[in-house]
Short mmCIF file of N, CA, C and O in Angstrom, two decimals:
data_model
loop_
_atom_site.label_atom_id
_atom_site.label_comp_id
_atom_site.label_asym_id
_atom_site.label_seq_id
_atom_site.Cartn_x
_atom_site.Cartn_y
_atom_site.Cartn_z
N MET A 1 87.01 160.35 101.62
CA MET A 1 87.81 160.51 103.41
C MET A 1 86.69 161.25 104.11
O MET A 1 86.07 162.05 104.13
N SER A 2 86.52 160.43 105.30
CA SER A 2 85.14 160.76 106.84
C SER A 2 86.45 162.15 107.20
O SER A 2 87.30 161.70 107.84
N HIS A 3 86.34 163.32 108.40
CA HIS A 3 86.56 163.91 108.91
C HIS A 3 85.37 164.10 109.44
O HIS A 3 84.84 163.29 110.11
N PRO A 4 86.25 163.59 110.77
CA PRO A 4 85.94 163.26 112.29
C PRO A 4 84.94 164.35 112.31
O PRO A 4 85.16 165.57 112.65
N ILE A 5 83.79 164.68 112.87
CA ILE A 5 82.62 164.77 113.48
C ILE A 5 82.22 165.05 114.94
O ILE A 5 82.32 164.19 115.70
N ARG A 6 82.75 166.45 115.18
CA ARG A 6 81.67 166.51 116.73
C ARG A 6 81.16 165.37 117.46
O ARG A 6 79.70 166.28 116.58
N LEU A 7 81.02 165.09 117.94
CA LEU A 7 79.82 165.14 118.90
C LEU A 7 78.68 165.79 118.42
O LEU A 7 77.42 166.00 118.29
N ARG A 8 79.07 167.59 119.68
CA ARG A 8 78.48 168.49 119.29
C ARG A 8 77.01 168.31 117.89
O ARG A 8 76.22 168.73 118.16
N ALA A 9 77.73 168.80 116.84
CA ALA A 9 77.34 168.97 115.76
C ALA A 9 76.43 167.86 114.94
O ALA A 9 75.36 167.51 114.82
N ALA A 10 77.25 166.83 115.62
CA ALA A 10 76.33 165.10 114.62
C ALA A 10 75.06 165.10 115.67
O ALA A 10 74.43 164.54 115.56
N THR A 11 75.25 165.04 117.00
CA THR A 11 74.01 165.03 117.75
C THR A 11 73.51 166.01 117.60
O THR A 11 71.86 165.66 117.46
N ALA A 12 73.51 166.44 117.28
CA ALA A 12 72.23 168.22 116.98
C ALA A 12 71.63 168.05 115.71
O ALA A 12 70.09 168.14 115.85
N LEU A 13 72.81 167.75 114.38
CA LEU A 13 71.93 166.89 113.49
C LEU A 13 71.12 165.92 114.08
O LEU A 13 69.92 166.28 113.12
N VAL A 14 71.82 164.68 114.76
CA VAL A 14 70.69 163.96 114.47
C VAL A 14 69.36 164.22 115.94
O VAL A 14 67.79 163.56 115.19
N LEU A 15 69.37 164.96 116.68
CA LEU A 15 68.52 164.94 117.16
C LEU A 15 67.46 166.41 116.59
O LEU A 15 66.39 166.02 117.23
N ALA A 16 68.01 166.76 115.93
CA ALA A 16 67.14 168.02 114.90
C ALA A 16 66.14 167.85 114.96
O ALA A 16 64.72 167.41 114.89
N GLY A 17 66.24 166.31 113.53
CA GLY A 17 65.18 165.63 113.02
C GLY A 17 64.82 164.51 113.46
O GLY A 17 63.90 164.92 113.20
N ALA A 18 64.99 164.24 114.61
CA ALA A 18 64.90 163.10 115.51
C ALA A 18 63.37 163.05 116.67
O ALA A 18 62.71 162.52 117.25
N LEU A 19 63.67 164.86 117.26
CA LEU A 19 62.73 165.10 118.29
C LEU A 19 61.89 166.32 117.94
O LEU A 19 62.78 167.70 117.82
N ALA A 20 60.75 166.95 118.74
CA ALA A 20 60.25 167.81 118.57
C ALA A 20 60.44 168.11 119.94
O ALA A 20 60.78 169.84 119.42
N ALA A 21 60.69 168.08 120.29
CA ALA A 21 60.60 169.06 122.01
C ALA A 21 61.95 169.82 121.85
O ALA A 21 63.10 168.56 122.53
N PRO A 22 61.87 170.56 122.53
CA PRO A 22 63.75 171.24 122.40
C PRO A 22 64.16 170.74 123.61
O PRO A 22 65.76 170.34 123.93
N VAL A 23 63.38 170.45 124.80
CA VAL A 23 63.95 170.15 126.02
C VAL A 23 64.32 168.66 125.91
O VAL A 23 65.54 168.06 127.42
N HIS A 24 63.74 167.91 125.52
CA HIS A 24 63.56 166.38 125.55
C HIS A 24 65.03 166.66 125.07
O HIS A 24 65.58 165.70 125.11
N ALA A 25 64.96 166.88 123.81
CA ALA A 25 66.30 167.03 122.92
C ALA A 25 67.69 167.71 123.47
O ALA A 25 68.53 166.43 123.61
N ASN A 26 67.86 168.19 124.39
CA ASN A 26 68.68 168.74 125.16
C ASN A 26 69.08 167.46 125.93
O ASN A 26 70.26 167.67 126.60
N LYS A 27 68.51 166.84 127.10
CA LYS A 27 68.68 166.04 128.00
C LYS A 27 69.39 165.05 127.20
O LYS A 27 69.93 164.49 127.80
N LEU A 28 68.54 164.71 125.95
CA LEU A 28 69.12 163.82 125.48
C LEU A 28 70.30 163.24 124.91
O LEU A 28 71.00 162.72 125.00
N MET A 29 70.98 164.59 124.18
CA MET A 29 72.43 164.73 123.74
C MET A 29 73.37 165.31 125.43
O MET A 29 74.08 164.96 125.46
N ASP A 30 72.83 165.84 126.20
CA ASP A 30 73.40 165.80 127.45
C ASP A 30 73.49 164.25 128.26
O ASP A 30 75.38 163.91 128.33
N ALA A 31 72.82 163.69 128.00
CA ALA A 31 72.88 161.95 128.57
C ALA A 31 74.17 161.68 127.59
O ALA A 31 75.22 160.77 127.83
N MET A 32 74.12 161.49 126.16
CA MET A 32 74.58 160.57 125.39
C MET A 32 75.86 161.34 125.27
O MET A 32 76.76 160.69 125.43
N LYS A 33 76.77 162.99 125.37
CA LYS A 33 77.69 163.54 125.76
C LYS A 33 78.25 162.49 127.31
O LYS A 33 79.35 162.27 127.71
N ASP A 34 77.64 162.65 128.06
CA ASP A 34 77.61 162.19 129.37
C ASP A 34 78.60 160.66 129.38
O ASP A 34 79.10 160.23 130.14
N GLN A 35 76.89 159.38 128.52
CA GLN A 35 77.32 158.72 128.92
C GLN A 35 78.96 158.41 127.64
O GLN A 35 80.35 157.56 128.10
N LEU A 36 79.10 158.84 126.68
CA LEU A 36 80.86 158.96 125.58
C LEU A 36 81.99 159.18 126.47
O LEU A 36 82.82 158.78 126.32
N ALA A 37 81.59 160.05 127.85
CA ALA A 37 82.54 160.77 128.06
C ALA A 37 82.88 160.02 129.48
O ALA A 37 84.06 159.31 129.64
N ASN A 38 82.19 158.96 129.84
CA ASN A 38 82.36 158.17 131.01
C ASN A 38 82.69 156.81 129.84
O ASN A 38 83.51 155.93 130.73
N SER A 39 82.11 156.52 128.84
CA SER A 39 83.58 155.34 128.02
C SER A 39 84.41 155.80 126.90
O SER A 39 84.99 154.53 127.08
N GLY A 40 84.97 156.38 127.50
CA GLY A 40 86.71 156.98 127.21
C GLY A 40 86.59 158.14 126.07
O GLY A 40 87.84 158.41 125.86
N VAL A 41 84.95 158.24 125.55
CA VAL A 41 85.43 158.33 124.33
C VAL A 41 85.77 160.05 124.37
O VAL A 41 86.48 160.57 123.54
N GLY A 42 85.58 160.96 125.24
CA GLY A 42 85.45 162.21 124.91
C GLY A 42 84.31 162.73 124.51
O GLY A 42 83.50 162.18 124.45
N ASN A 43 84.54 163.55 123.83
CA ASN A 43 83.22 164.38 123.64
C ASN A 43 82.79 164.68 122.11
O ASN A 43 82.65 165.30 120.95
N SER A 44 83.92 163.23 121.23
CA SER A 44 83.35 162.89 120.26
C SER A 44 83.26 161.59 119.21
O SER A 44 83.10 160.37 120.10
N LEU A 45 82.35 161.58 118.25
CA LEU A 45 82.54 159.92 118.27
C LEU A 45 82.98 159.79 117.09
O LEU A 45 83.93 160.64 116.62
N PRO A 46 83.86 158.57 116.79
CA PRO A 46 85.08 157.67 115.78
C PRO A 46 83.88 158.07 114.43
O PRO A 46 82.92 158.14 114.43
N ALA A 47 85.68 158.69 114.29
CA ALA A 47 85.35 159.03 112.58
C ALA A 47 85.58 157.84 111.34
O ALA A 47 86.00 157.24 112.32
N ILE A 48 84.03 157.96 110.71
CA ILE A 48 83.76 156.66 110.01
C ILE A 48 84.81 157.24 108.89
O ILE A 48 84.55 158.12 108.14
N GLY A 49 85.48 156.16 108.34
CA GLY A 49 86.42 156.30 107.16
C GLY A 49 86.87 154.91 106.58
O GLY A 49 86.32 153.91 106.71
N THR A 50 87.14 154.56 105.07
CA THR A 50 87.22 154.44 104.27
C THR A 50 88.19 153.36 105.18
O THR A 50 88.65 151.99 104.32
N SER A 51 88.99 153.11 105.84
CA SER A 51 90.00 152.88 106.79
C SER A 51 88.74 151.71 107.95
O SER A 51 89.52 151.37 107.93
N THR A 52 88.47 152.28 107.84
CA THR A 52 87.37 151.26 108.92
C THR A 52 86.24 150.84 108.15
O THR A 52 84.91 150.68 109.21
N ALA A 53 85.92 150.66 107.01
CA ALA A 53 84.48 150.71 106.61
C ALA A 53 84.62 148.75 106.59
O ALA A 53 82.65 148.61 107.19
N GLY A 54 85.45 147.85 107.44
CA GLY A 54 84.62 146.69 107.17
C GLY A 54 84.35 146.47 109.11
O GLY A 54 83.58 146.10 109.18
N ASN A 55 84.91 147.68 109.77
CA ASN A 55 84.12 147.70 110.72
C ASN A 55 82.77 148.20 111.30
O ASN A 55 82.16 148.24 111.67
N ALA A 56 82.12 149.21 110.18
CA ALA A 56 81.63 150.20 110.20
C ALA A 56 79.97 149.10 109.37
O ALA A 56 79.08 149.19 110.02
N ALA A 57 80.35 148.15 108.49
CA ALA A 57 79.28 147.63 108.61
C ALA A 57 79.19 146.41 109.67
O ALA A 57 78.43 145.74 109.19
N GLY A 58 80.35 146.19 109.92
CA GLY A 58 80.25 144.87 111.39
C GLY A 58 78.84 145.65 112.06
O GLY A 58 78.37 144.91 112.95
N VAL A 59 79.48 147.21 112.82
CA VAL A 59 78.66 147.92 113.20
C VAL A 59 77.20 147.71 112.58
O VAL A 59 75.98 147.72 113.57
N ILE A 60 76.51 147.97 111.12
CA ILE A 60 75.67 147.96 110.85
C ILE A 60 75.15 146.22 111.25
O ILE A 60 73.49 146.50 111.51
N GLN A 61 75.10 145.64 111.53
CA GLN A 61 75.06 144.57 111.30
C GLN A 61 74.50 144.02 112.40
O GLN A 61 73.13 143.39 113.00
N TYR A 62 75.37 144.57 113.61
CA TYR A 62 75.09 144.38 114.62
C TYR A 62 73.73 145.16 115.13
O TYR A 62 72.77 144.96 115.58
N CYS A 63 73.64 146.28 114.71
CA CYS A 63 72.33 147.42 114.56
C CYS A 63 71.06 146.39 114.27
O CYS A 63 69.86 146.72 114.76
N VAL A 64 71.20 146.24 113.05
CA VAL A 64 70.08 145.29 112.30
C VAL A 64 69.87 144.02 112.88
O VAL A 64 68.70 144.02 113.58
N LYS A 65 70.53 143.38 113.97
CA LYS A 65 70.33 141.86 114.22
C LYS A 65 69.44 142.67 116.28
O LYS A 65 68.92 141.48 116.12
N ASN A 66 70.19 143.57 116.18
CA ASN A 66 69.41 144.14 117.91
C ASN A 66 68.11 144.88 117.66
O ASN A 66 68.12 146.32 118.72
N ASN A 67 67.98 145.43 116.27
CA ASN A 67 66.50 146.22 115.88
C ASN A 67 66.52 147.12 116.32
O ASN A 67 65.61 148.60 116.68
N TYR A 68 68.06 147.76 116.59
CA TYR A 68 68.35 149.28 115.93
C TYR A 68 67.89 150.18 114.36
O TYR A 68 68.17 151.33 114.83
N LEU A 69 68.49 149.48 113.60
CA LEU A 69 68.15 150.23 112.14
C LEU A 69 67.01 148.99 111.59
O LEU A 69 67.58 147.62 111.72
N ASP A 70 66.50 149.25 110.31
CA ASP A 70 65.58 148.65 109.28
C ASP A 70 66.34 148.00 108.54
O ASP A 70 67.88 148.21 108.03
N ALA A 71 66.44 146.27 109.04
CA ALA A 71 67.85 145.51 107.90
C ALA A 71 67.16 146.10 105.87
O ALA A 71 68.28 146.07 105.63
N ALA A 72 65.73 145.85 106.29
CA ALA A 72 65.79 146.67 104.51
C ALA A 72 66.62 147.65 103.98
O ALA A 72 67.02 147.92 102.69
N ASN A 73 66.45 148.67 105.06
CA ASN A 73 67.50 149.90 105.11
C ASN A 73 69.37 149.66 105.35
O ASN A 73 69.50 150.25 104.51
N ALA A 74 69.20 149.18 105.80
CA ALA A 74 70.82 148.61 105.88
C ALA A 74 71.50 147.52 105.30
O ALA A 74 73.09 148.25 105.45
N ASN A 75 70.53 147.02 104.92
CA ASN A 75 71.88 146.04 104.91
C ASN A 75 72.63 145.95 102.78
O ASN A 75 73.40 145.36 103.01
N GLY A 76 71.53 147.19 102.00
CA GLY A 76 72.23 147.09 100.78
C GLY A 76 73.59 148.47 101.48
O GLY A 76 74.55 147.78 100.77
N ILE A 77 74.05 149.17 102.01
CA ILE A 77 74.70 149.85 102.70
C ILE A 77 76.50 148.66 103.36
O ILE A 77 76.84 148.64 102.85
N LYS A 78 75.57 148.23 104.37
CA LYS A 78 76.03 146.73 104.53
C LYS A 78 77.11 145.93 103.74
O LYS A 78 78.00 145.20 103.70
N ASP A 79 76.50 145.73 102.41
CA ASP A 79 76.77 144.68 101.60
C ASP A 79 77.44 145.82 100.94
O ASP A 79 79.06 144.99 99.92
N LYS A 80 77.44 146.74 100.37
CA LYS A 80 77.84 147.44 99.30
C LYS A 80 79.53 147.98 100.21
O LYS A 80 80.61 147.93 99.33
N LEU A 81 79.82 148.14 101.25
CA LEU A 81 80.71 148.12 102.45
C LEU A 81 81.64 147.12 102.38
O LEU A 81 83.03 146.78 101.94
N MET A 82 81.24 146.01 102.49
CA MET A 82 81.13 144.35 102.07
C MET A 82 82.80 144.58 101.04
O MET A 82 83.43 143.63 100.87
N GLY A 83 82.13 144.87 99.95
CA GLY A 83 81.72 144.67 98.49
C GLY A 83 83.72 145.26 98.22
O GLY A 83 84.24 145.16 97.45
N MET A 84 83.57 146.73 99.35
CA MET A 84 84.96 147.27 99.52
C MET A 84 85.98 146.30 100.33
O MET A 84 86.95 146.75 99.97
N VAL A 85 86.06 145.99 101.15
CA VAL A 85 86.68 145.07 102.24
C VAL A 85 87.16 143.89 101.89
O VAL A 85 88.45 143.61 102.00
N THR A 86 86.92 143.09 101.21
CA THR A 86 86.71 141.95 100.67
C THR A 86 88.10 141.33 100.67
O THR A 86 88.57 141.22 99.97
N GLY A 87 88.21 139.75 101.45
CA GLY A 87 89.65 140.01 101.34
C GLY A 87 90.38 140.70 101.91
O GLY A 87 92.13 140.27 101.97
N GLN A 88 91.15 141.10 102.65
CA GLN A 88 91.77 142.65 103.57
C GLN A 88 91.39 141.59 104.54
O GLN A 88 90.20 142.87 105.67
N LYS A 89 92.14 141.23 105.65
CA LYS A 89 92.36 141.13 106.78
C LYS A 89 92.12 141.83 107.77
O LYS A 89 91.20 141.25 108.88
N PRO A 90 93.04 142.93 107.50
CA PRO A 90 92.40 143.95 108.57
C PRO A 90 91.24 144.24 108.30
O PRO A 90 90.20 144.68 109.63
N GLN A 91 90.32 144.83 107.82
CA GLN A 91 89.36 144.77 107.34
C GLN A 91 88.38 143.45 108.14
O GLN A 91 86.96 144.40 108.54
N GLN A 92 89.14 142.30 107.77
CA GLN A 92 87.83 141.54 108.23
C GLN A 92 87.89 141.25 109.60
O GLN A 92 86.77 141.07 110.47
N THR A 93 88.64 141.96 110.25
CA THR A 93 89.18 142.25 112.19
C THR A 93 87.91 142.74 112.11
O THR A 93 87.31 143.03 113.50
N GLY A 94 88.17 144.52 111.69
CA GLY A 94 87.28 145.11 111.51
C GLY A 94 85.72 145.10 112.18
O GLY A 94 85.12 145.28 113.32
N TYR A 95 85.17 144.32 111.25
CA TYR A 95 84.21 143.65 110.57
C TYR A 95 83.15 142.65 112.22
O TYR A 95 82.57 143.16 112.50
N ALA A 96 84.34 142.34 113.06
CA ALA A 96 83.92 141.52 113.21
C ALA A 96 84.30 141.30 114.35
O ALA A 96 83.14 141.93 115.75
N ASN A 97 85.02 142.92 114.94
CA ASN A 97 84.65 143.96 115.86
C ASN A 97 83.40 144.55 116.44
O ASN A 97 83.11 144.50 116.93
N GLY A 98 82.97 145.69 115.32
CA GLY A 98 81.46 145.25 115.00
C GLY A 98 80.85 144.76 115.16
O GLY A 98 79.45 145.49 115.28
N ALA A 99 80.63 143.61 114.70
CA ALA A 99 79.91 143.02 114.80
C ALA A 99 79.09 142.47 116.12
O ALA A 99 78.26 142.31 116.61
N LYS A 100 80.17 143.03 116.90
CA LYS A 100 80.03 142.85 118.53
C LYS A 100 79.64 144.26 119.18
O LYS A 100 79.62 144.17 119.97
N GLY A 101 79.26 145.14 118.59
CA GLY A 101 79.09 146.05 118.76
C GLY A 101 80.02 146.92 118.79
O GLY A 101 80.26 148.06 120.17
N LEU A 102 81.88 147.20 118.83
CA LEU A 102 82.17 148.30 118.69
C LEU A 102 82.47 149.51 117.71
O LEU A 102 82.73 148.42 116.63
N LEU A 103 82.46 150.01 117.30
CA LEU A 103 82.79 150.63 116.77
C LEU A 103 84.67 152.20 117.04
O LEU A 103 84.70 151.82 117.17
N MET A 104 84.57 150.85 115.79
CA MET A 104 86.13 151.06 116.09
C MET A 104 86.55 152.86 114.43
O MET A 104 86.23 152.29 113.69
N GLY A 105 87.49 154.21 115.24
CA GLY A 105 87.23 155.39 114.07
C GLY A 105 88.31 155.59 113.02
O GLY A 105 89.43 154.38 114.22
N SER A 106 88.71 155.61 112.35
CA SER A 106 89.18 155.93 111.75
C SER A 106 90.88 156.78 112.39
O SER A 106 91.37 156.66 112.49
N ASP A 107 90.26 157.39 113.25
CA ASP A 107 90.76 158.76 114.10
C ASP A 107 91.24 157.76 115.79
O ASP A 107 91.52 158.96 116.27
N GLY A 108 91.51 157.00 115.65
CA GLY A 108 92.06 155.93 116.23
C GLY A 108 90.84 156.07 117.57
O GLY A 108 91.82 155.53 118.58
N GLN A 109 89.81 155.99 117.50
CA GLN A 109 88.80 156.37 118.84
C GLN A 109 88.38 155.21 118.45
O GLN A 109 88.50 154.46 117.48
N SER A 110 87.67 154.82 119.78
CA SER A 110 86.72 153.60 119.98
C SER A 110 85.49 153.83 121.05
O SER A 110 85.20 154.45 121.84
N LEU A 111 84.35 153.03 120.56
CA LEU A 111 82.58 153.42 121.59
C LEU A 111 82.16 151.87 121.16
O LEU A 111 82.18 150.96 120.58
N ASN A 112 82.16 151.11 122.90
CA ASN A 112 81.47 150.15 122.70
C ASN A 112 80.34 151.05 123.11
O ASN A 112 79.99 150.81 123.66
N LEU A 113 78.91 149.36 121.66
CA LEU A 113 77.83 150.17 121.49
C LEU A 113 77.42 149.90 123.18
O LEU A 113 76.13 150.16 123.47
N LYS A 114 77.14 148.64 123.74
CA LYS A 114 76.80 147.84 124.32
C LYS A 114 76.38 148.53 126.12
O LYS A 114 75.79 148.34 126.74
N GLY A 115 77.46 149.34 125.96
CA GLY A 115 77.43 150.57 126.94
C GLY A 115 76.61 151.76 127.23
O GLY A 115 76.83 152.38 128.05
N LEU A 116 76.57 151.92 126.01
CA LEU A 116 74.73 152.87 125.68
C LEU A 116 74.01 152.82 125.55
O LEU A 116 72.95 151.33 126.10
N SER A 117 72.88 153.35 126.45
CA SER A 117 71.65 153.04 126.56
C SER A 117 70.87 152.47 125.68
O SER A 117 70.89 153.05 124.17
N GLY A 118 69.85 152.10 125.30
CA GLY A 118 69.04 152.30 123.73
C GLY A 118 68.14 153.13 123.01
O GLY A 118 69.17 152.85 121.31
N LYS A 119 68.52 154.02 123.41
CA LYS A 119 68.24 155.61 122.30
C LYS A 119 69.54 155.68 121.78
O LYS A 119 69.44 156.23 120.60
N LEU A 120 70.50 155.87 122.48
CA LEU A 120 71.67 156.12 122.76
C LEU A 120 72.59 155.30 121.40
O LEU A 120 72.57 155.19 120.65
N LYS A 121 72.18 153.90 122.20
CA LYS A 121 72.11 152.86 120.35
C LYS A 121 72.36 153.48 119.55
O LYS A 121 72.66 153.11 118.20
N GLU A 122 70.20 153.59 119.50
CA GLU A 122 70.25 153.83 118.00
C GLU A 122 70.34 154.88 117.21
O GLU A 122 70.36 154.82 115.67
N LYS A 123 71.31 156.26 117.98
CA LYS A 123 71.33 157.12 117.49
C LYS A 123 72.28 157.18 117.14
O LYS A 123 73.04 157.87 115.92
N ALA A 124 73.67 156.42 118.07
CA ALA A 124 74.56 155.93 117.30
C ALA A 124 75.05 154.93 115.73
O ALA A 124 76.11 155.26 115.04
N CYS A 125 74.12 154.14 115.95
CA CYS A 125 73.77 153.33 114.42
C CYS A 125 73.18 154.08 113.11
O CYS A 125 73.60 153.65 112.11
N ASP A 126 72.78 155.18 114.13
CA ASP A 126 72.01 155.90 113.45
C ASP A 126 73.66 156.57 111.97
O ASP A 126 73.65 157.17 111.26
N TYR A 127 74.49 157.17 113.05
CA TYR A 127 75.27 157.65 112.56
C TYR A 127 76.20 156.67 111.97
O TYR A 127 76.45 157.38 111.05
N VAL A 128 76.09 155.53 112.14
CA VAL A 128 77.31 154.93 111.32
C VAL A 128 76.92 154.97 110.31
O VAL A 128 77.57 155.08 108.69
N LEU A 129 75.27 154.37 110.02
CA LEU A 129 74.50 154.48 108.29
C LEU A 129 74.73 155.08 107.26
O LEU A 129 75.32 155.37 106.77
N LYS A 130 74.60 157.09 108.23
CA LYS A 130 74.18 157.27 107.67
C LYS A 130 76.10 157.95 106.85
O LYS A 130 76.36 158.48 106.20
N ASN A 131 77.14 158.10 108.05
CA ASN A 131 78.22 158.73 107.53
C ASN A 131 78.51 157.13 106.91
O ASN A 131 79.76 157.25 105.90
N ALA A 132 78.23 155.17 106.42
CA ALA A 132 78.60 154.70 105.76
C ALA A 132 78.95 155.13 104.46
O ALA A 132 79.29 154.72 103.69
N THR A 133 77.26 155.60 104.05
CA THR A 133 76.91 155.88 103.24
C THR A 133 78.28 157.14 102.09
O THR A 133 77.88 157.24 100.95
N LYS A 134 78.63 157.74 103.05
CA LYS A 134 79.76 158.76 102.52
C LYS A 134 81.01 158.29 101.50
O LYS A 134 81.67 158.31 100.93
N LEU A 135 81.18 157.14 101.88
CA LEU A 135 82.47 155.40 101.58
C LEU A 135 82.01 155.44 100.04
O LEU A 135 83.59 155.32 99.85
N PHE A 136 81.17 155.20 99.63
CA PHE A 136 81.32 155.08 98.39
C PHE A 136 79.90 155.69 97.31
O PHE A 136 79.96 156.85 97.59
#
């Protein structure tokens, strides 16, 4: 089971590894916080949990299709998630929403990736992929 991950901690970890310049990292983190706050999510990303495994698989599909994740790395994880939820109608609905770019968290929060800029979509896709691996 996944616990909600606060935006500050998740973004700091992702940005620390992805960006070398601290000033640039701070600007990107602030931009992500602003976009998430404006999207109605507030200061945290939706939690990835077993109840939303189908949605996470759909979001991974969305991210691969739109070139925010590498298919070679992401499709195996997506397939494992789909194996966990096959035949479960709520999970299938979650997958359909995720494939449209809507991340629905197990904590009741949601985030429409379409409303984020390109770099932030990439970071959100990385977040989903990383946290989805913890479900199996």
